[in-house]
């Protein structure tokens, strides 16, 4: 299953909270209160994310986004938190798999991985935070996802 970690999910919630008030410097405590994420987790996630947030020390210190939310992609967030998305070893790049010389499916996995990365680059933090126009609805995809979820529950 392709799934992001809970900490990555929490970090995205924190980044979305920062995006909602980009001019305001927010403390870890205020972010913890707003998001209901434990304060130690907030501090850990914000301090580890070099390049996504900036911090200011002192009495009026806190955190802000390093750049506008529209310029931060979902791919950038995942890369910072979990490393680049790779569906298989071979989709991470050549030389990562011991059977790649004889493999017939590697190129297709690489193509799928690239499509996922493109989709992640197309979604900004502003969109994740709900600051842009509402997302386009894709009824066929939504039906397919609901059917897959139902099949998984029935197993």
mmCIF file of C-alpha atoms in Angstrom:
data_model
loop_
_atom_site.group_PDB
_atom_site.id
_atom_site.type_symbol
_atom_site.label_atom_id
_atom_site.label_comp_id
_atom_site.label_asym_id
_atom_site.label_seq_id
_atom_site.Cartn_x
_atom_site.Cartn_y
_atom_site.Cartn_z
ATOM 1 C CA UNK A 1 0.000 0.000 0.000
ATOM 2 C CA UNK A 2 1.247 3.455 -0.865
ATOM 3 C CA UNK A 3 0.780 5.520 2.266
ATOM 4 C CA UNK A 4 2.431 8.480 3.978
ATOM 5 C CA UNK A 5 3.447 8.207 7.621
ATOM 6 C CA UNK A 6 1.445 9.725 10.449
ATOM 7 C CA UNK A 7 4.271 12.195 11.138
ATOM 8 C CA UNK A 8 4.204 13.341 7.509
ATOM 9 C CA UNK A 9 0.453 13.787 7.766
ATOM 10 C CA UNK A 10 0.902 15.819 10.972
ATOM 11 C CA UNK A 11 3.638 17.929 9.374
ATOM 12 C CA UNK A 12 1.324 18.706 6.464
ATOM 13 C CA UNK A 13 -1.392 19.798 8.909
ATOM 14 C CA UNK A 14 1.142 22.077 10.638
ATOM 15 C CA UNK A 15 2.324 23.528 7.345
ATOM 16 C CA UNK A 16 -1.289 24.143 6.316
ATOM 17 C CA UNK A 17 -1.863 25.958 9.603
ATOM 18 C CA UNK A 18 1.166 28.166 8.929
ATOM 19 C CA UNK A 19 -0.104 28.757 5.393
ATOM 20 C CA UNK A 20 -3.447 30.015 6.676
ATOM 21 C CA UNK A 21 -1.735 33.020 8.302
ATOM 22 C CA UNK A 22 1.499 33.521 6.365
ATOM 23 C CA UNK A 23 2.390 36.918 7.853
ATOM 24 C CA UNK A 24 2.021 35.732 11.448
ATOM 25 C CA UNK A 25 4.903 34.175 13.381
ATOM 26 C CA UNK A 26 3.414 31.225 15.271
ATOM 27 C CA UNK A 27 4.865 29.447 18.260
ATOM 28 C CA UNK A 28 5.011 25.682 18.581
ATOM 29 C CA UNK A 29 2.564 25.957 21.499
ATOM 30 C CA UNK A 30 0.008 27.924 19.466
ATOM 31 C CA UNK A 31 0.330 25.497 16.558
ATOM 32 C CA UNK A 32 -0.144 22.573 18.939
ATOM 33 C CA UNK A 33 -3.298 24.205 20.308
ATOM 34 C CA UNK A 34 -4.698 24.987 16.843
ATOM 35 C CA UNK A 35 -4.031 21.555 15.396
ATOM 36 C CA UNK A 36 -4.421 19.370 18.507
ATOM 37 C CA UNK A 37 -1.031 17.801 17.766
ATOM 38 C CA UNK A 38 1.128 17.242 20.857
ATOM 39 C CA UNK A 39 3.592 20.101 21.472
ATOM 40 C CA UNK A 40 6.718 17.881 21.470
ATOM 41 C CA UNK A 41 5.662 16.450 18.099
ATOM 42 C CA UNK A 42 5.063 19.954 16.737
ATOM 43 C CA UNK A 43 8.539 21.072 17.802
ATOM 44 C CA UNK A 44 10.169 17.950 16.393
ATOM 45 C CA UNK A 45 8.458 18.244 13.031
ATOM 46 C CA UNK A 46 9.046 21.968 12.606
ATOM 47 C CA UNK A 47 12.703 21.827 13.550
ATOM 48 C CA UNK A 48 13.442 18.935 11.210
ATOM 49 C CA UNK A 49 11.939 20.451 8.091
ATOM 50 C CA UNK A 50 14.778 22.582 6.770
ATOM 51 C CA UNK A 51 13.695 24.588 3.788
ATOM 52 C CA UNK A 52 9.956 24.510 4.480
ATOM 53 C CA UNK A 53 9.808 26.745 7.556
ATOM 54 C CA UNK A 54 11.928 29.444 9.096
ATOM 55 C CA UNK A 55 12.244 30.006 12.819
ATOM 56 C CA UNK A 56 12.878 33.131 14.822
ATOM 57 C CA UNK A 57 14.187 32.986 18.378
ATOM 58 C CA UNK A 58 13.270 35.269 21.201
ATOM 59 C CA UNK A 59 10.233 36.715 22.917
ATOM 60 C CA UNK A 60 8.291 37.192 19.687
ATOM 61 C CA UNK A 61 9.812 34.196 17.953
ATOM 62 C CA UNK A 62 8.161 31.273 16.292
ATOM 63 C CA UNK A 63 7.700 29.699 12.893
ATOM 64 C CA UNK A 64 6.638 30.834 9.436
ATOM 65 C CA UNK A 65 6.691 29.248 6.007
ATOM 66 C CA UNK A 66 10.000 29.761 4.225
ATOM 67 C CA UNK A 67 8.180 30.666 1.008
ATOM 68 C CA UNK A 68 4.582 31.178 -0.139
ATOM 69 C CA UNK A 69 2.307 28.151 0.197
ATOM 70 C CA UNK A 70 1.582 28.232 -3.543
ATOM 71 C CA UNK A 71 5.305 27.606 -4.164
ATOM 72 C CA UNK A 72 5.542 24.538 -1.910
ATOM 73 C CA UNK A 73 4.441 21.332 -3.626
ATOM 74 C CA UNK A 74 3.139 18.153 -2.042
ATOM 75 C CA UNK A 75 6.181 16.466 -3.630
ATOM 76 C CA UNK A 76 8.486 18.911 -1.831
ATOM 77 C CA UNK A 77 6.802 18.171 1.481
ATOM 78 C CA UNK A 78 7.071 14.409 1.007
ATOM 79 C CA UNK A 79 10.682 14.683 -0.133
ATOM 80 C CA UNK A 80 11.577 16.698 2.988
ATOM 81 C CA UNK A 81 9.799 14.329 5.344
ATOM 82 C CA UNK A 82 10.172 10.872 3.835
ATOM 83 C CA UNK A 83 12.537 11.173 0.913
ATOM 84 C CA UNK A 84 11.552 10.878 -2.747
ATOM 85 C CA UNK A 85 8.540 8.702 -3.562
ATOM 86 C CA UNK A 86 9.637 5.382 -5.028
ATOM 87 C CA UNK A 87 7.077 2.659 -5.700
ATOM 88 C CA UNK A 88 9.798 0.055 -6.237
ATOM 89 C CA UNK A 89 13.590 -0.064 -5.929
ATOM 90 C CA UNK A 90 13.989 0.384 -9.666
ATOM 91 C CA UNK A 91 11.707 3.421 -9.742
ATOM 92 C CA UNK A 92 14.164 5.159 -7.399
ATOM 93 C CA UNK A 93 16.749 5.113 -10.200
ATOM 94 C CA UNK A 94 19.038 2.844 -12.156
ATOM 95 C CA UNK A 95 21.375 0.615 -10.183
ATOM 96 C CA UNK A 96 19.042 0.280 -7.203
ATOM 97 C CA UNK A 97 17.817 -3.233 -8.013
ATOM 98 C CA UNK A 98 19.862 -6.393 -8.490
ATOM 99 C CA UNK A 99 17.553 -7.855 -11.175
ATOM 100 C CA UNK A 100 17.061 -4.752 -13.309
ATOM 101 C CA UNK A 101 19.085 -6.214 -16.242
ATOM 102 C CA UNK A 102 16.542 -9.035 -16.669
ATOM 103 C CA UNK A 103 13.377 -7.246 -15.502
ATOM 104 C CA UNK A 104 10.494 -6.658 -17.885
ATOM 105 C CA UNK A 105 8.325 -4.551 -15.573
ATOM 106 C CA UNK A 106 10.804 -1.966 -14.293
ATOM 107 C CA UNK A 107 10.157 0.609 -16.991
ATOM 108 C CA UNK A 108 6.432 0.552 -16.352
ATOM 109 C CA UNK A 109 6.989 1.025 -12.609
ATOM 110 C CA UNK A 110 9.299 3.932 -13.420
ATOM 111 C CA UNK A 111 6.624 5.457 -15.657
ATOM 112 C CA UNK A 112 4.003 5.066 -12.914
ATOM 113 C CA UNK A 113 6.360 6.539 -10.332
ATOM 114 C CA UNK A 114 6.959 9.541 -12.597
ATOM 115 C CA UNK A 115 3.205 10.043 -13.040
ATOM 116 C CA UNK A 116 2.714 10.041 -9.272
ATOM 117 C CA UNK A 117 5.566 12.534 -8.800
ATOM 118 C CA UNK A 118 4.054 14.817 -11.442
ATOM 119 C CA UNK A 119 0.687 14.677 -9.678
ATOM 120 C CA UNK A 120 2.356 15.505 -6.348
ATOM 121 C CA UNK A 121 4.173 18.462 -7.937
ATOM 122 C CA UNK A 122 0.861 19.730 -9.297
ATOM 123 C CA UNK A 123 -0.637 20.048 -5.795
ATOM 124 C CA UNK A 124 0.531 22.999 -3.721
ATOM 125 C CA UNK A 125 0.453 23.513 0.020
ATOM 126 C CA UNK A 126 -2.061 26.285 -0.658
ATOM 127 C CA UNK A 127 -4.366 23.698 -2.222
ATOM 128 C CA UNK A 128 -3.755 21.210 0.597
ATOM 129 C CA UNK A 129 -4.629 23.963 3.090
ATOM 130 C CA UNK A 130 -7.835 24.777 1.199
ATOM 131 C CA UNK A 131 -6.628 28.304 0.362
ATOM 132 C CA UNK A 132 -7.070 27.930 -3.402
ATOM 133 C CA UNK A 133 -10.222 27.288 -5.350
ATOM 134 C CA UNK A 134 -12.025 24.081 -4.410
ATOM 135 C CA UNK A 135 -10.477 20.994 -5.989
ATOM 136 C CA UNK A 136 -11.989 19.620 -9.145
ATOM 137 C CA UNK A 137 -14.263 16.667 -8.547
ATOM 138 C CA UNK A 138 -13.429 13.480 -10.355
ATOM 139 C CA UNK A 139 -16.564 11.318 -10.020
ATOM 140 C CA UNK A 140 -15.142 8.271 -11.819
ATOM 141 C CA UNK A 141 -12.002 8.268 -9.665
ATOM 142 C CA UNK A 142 -14.063 8.778 -6.494
ATOM 143 C CA UNK A 143 -16.294 5.791 -7.400
ATOM 144 C CA UNK A 144 -13.231 3.641 -8.074
ATOM 145 C CA UNK A 145 -11.640 4.606 -4.739
ATOM 146 C CA UNK A 146 -14.869 3.871 -2.816
ATOM 147 C CA UNK A 147 -15.162 0.481 -4.516
ATOM 148 C CA UNK A 148 -11.536 -0.346 -3.652
ATOM 149 C CA UNK A 149 -12.112 0.669 -0.023
ATOM 150 C CA UNK A 150 -15.219 -1.534 0.152
ATOM 151 C CA UNK A 151 -13.342 -4.508 -1.326
ATOM 152 C CA UNK A 152 -10.534 -4.034 1.224
ATOM 153 C CA UNK A 153 -13.022 -4.032 4.126
ATOM 154 C CA UNK A 154 -14.709 -7.210 2.858
ATOM 155 C CA UNK A 155 -11.434 -9.188 2.847
#
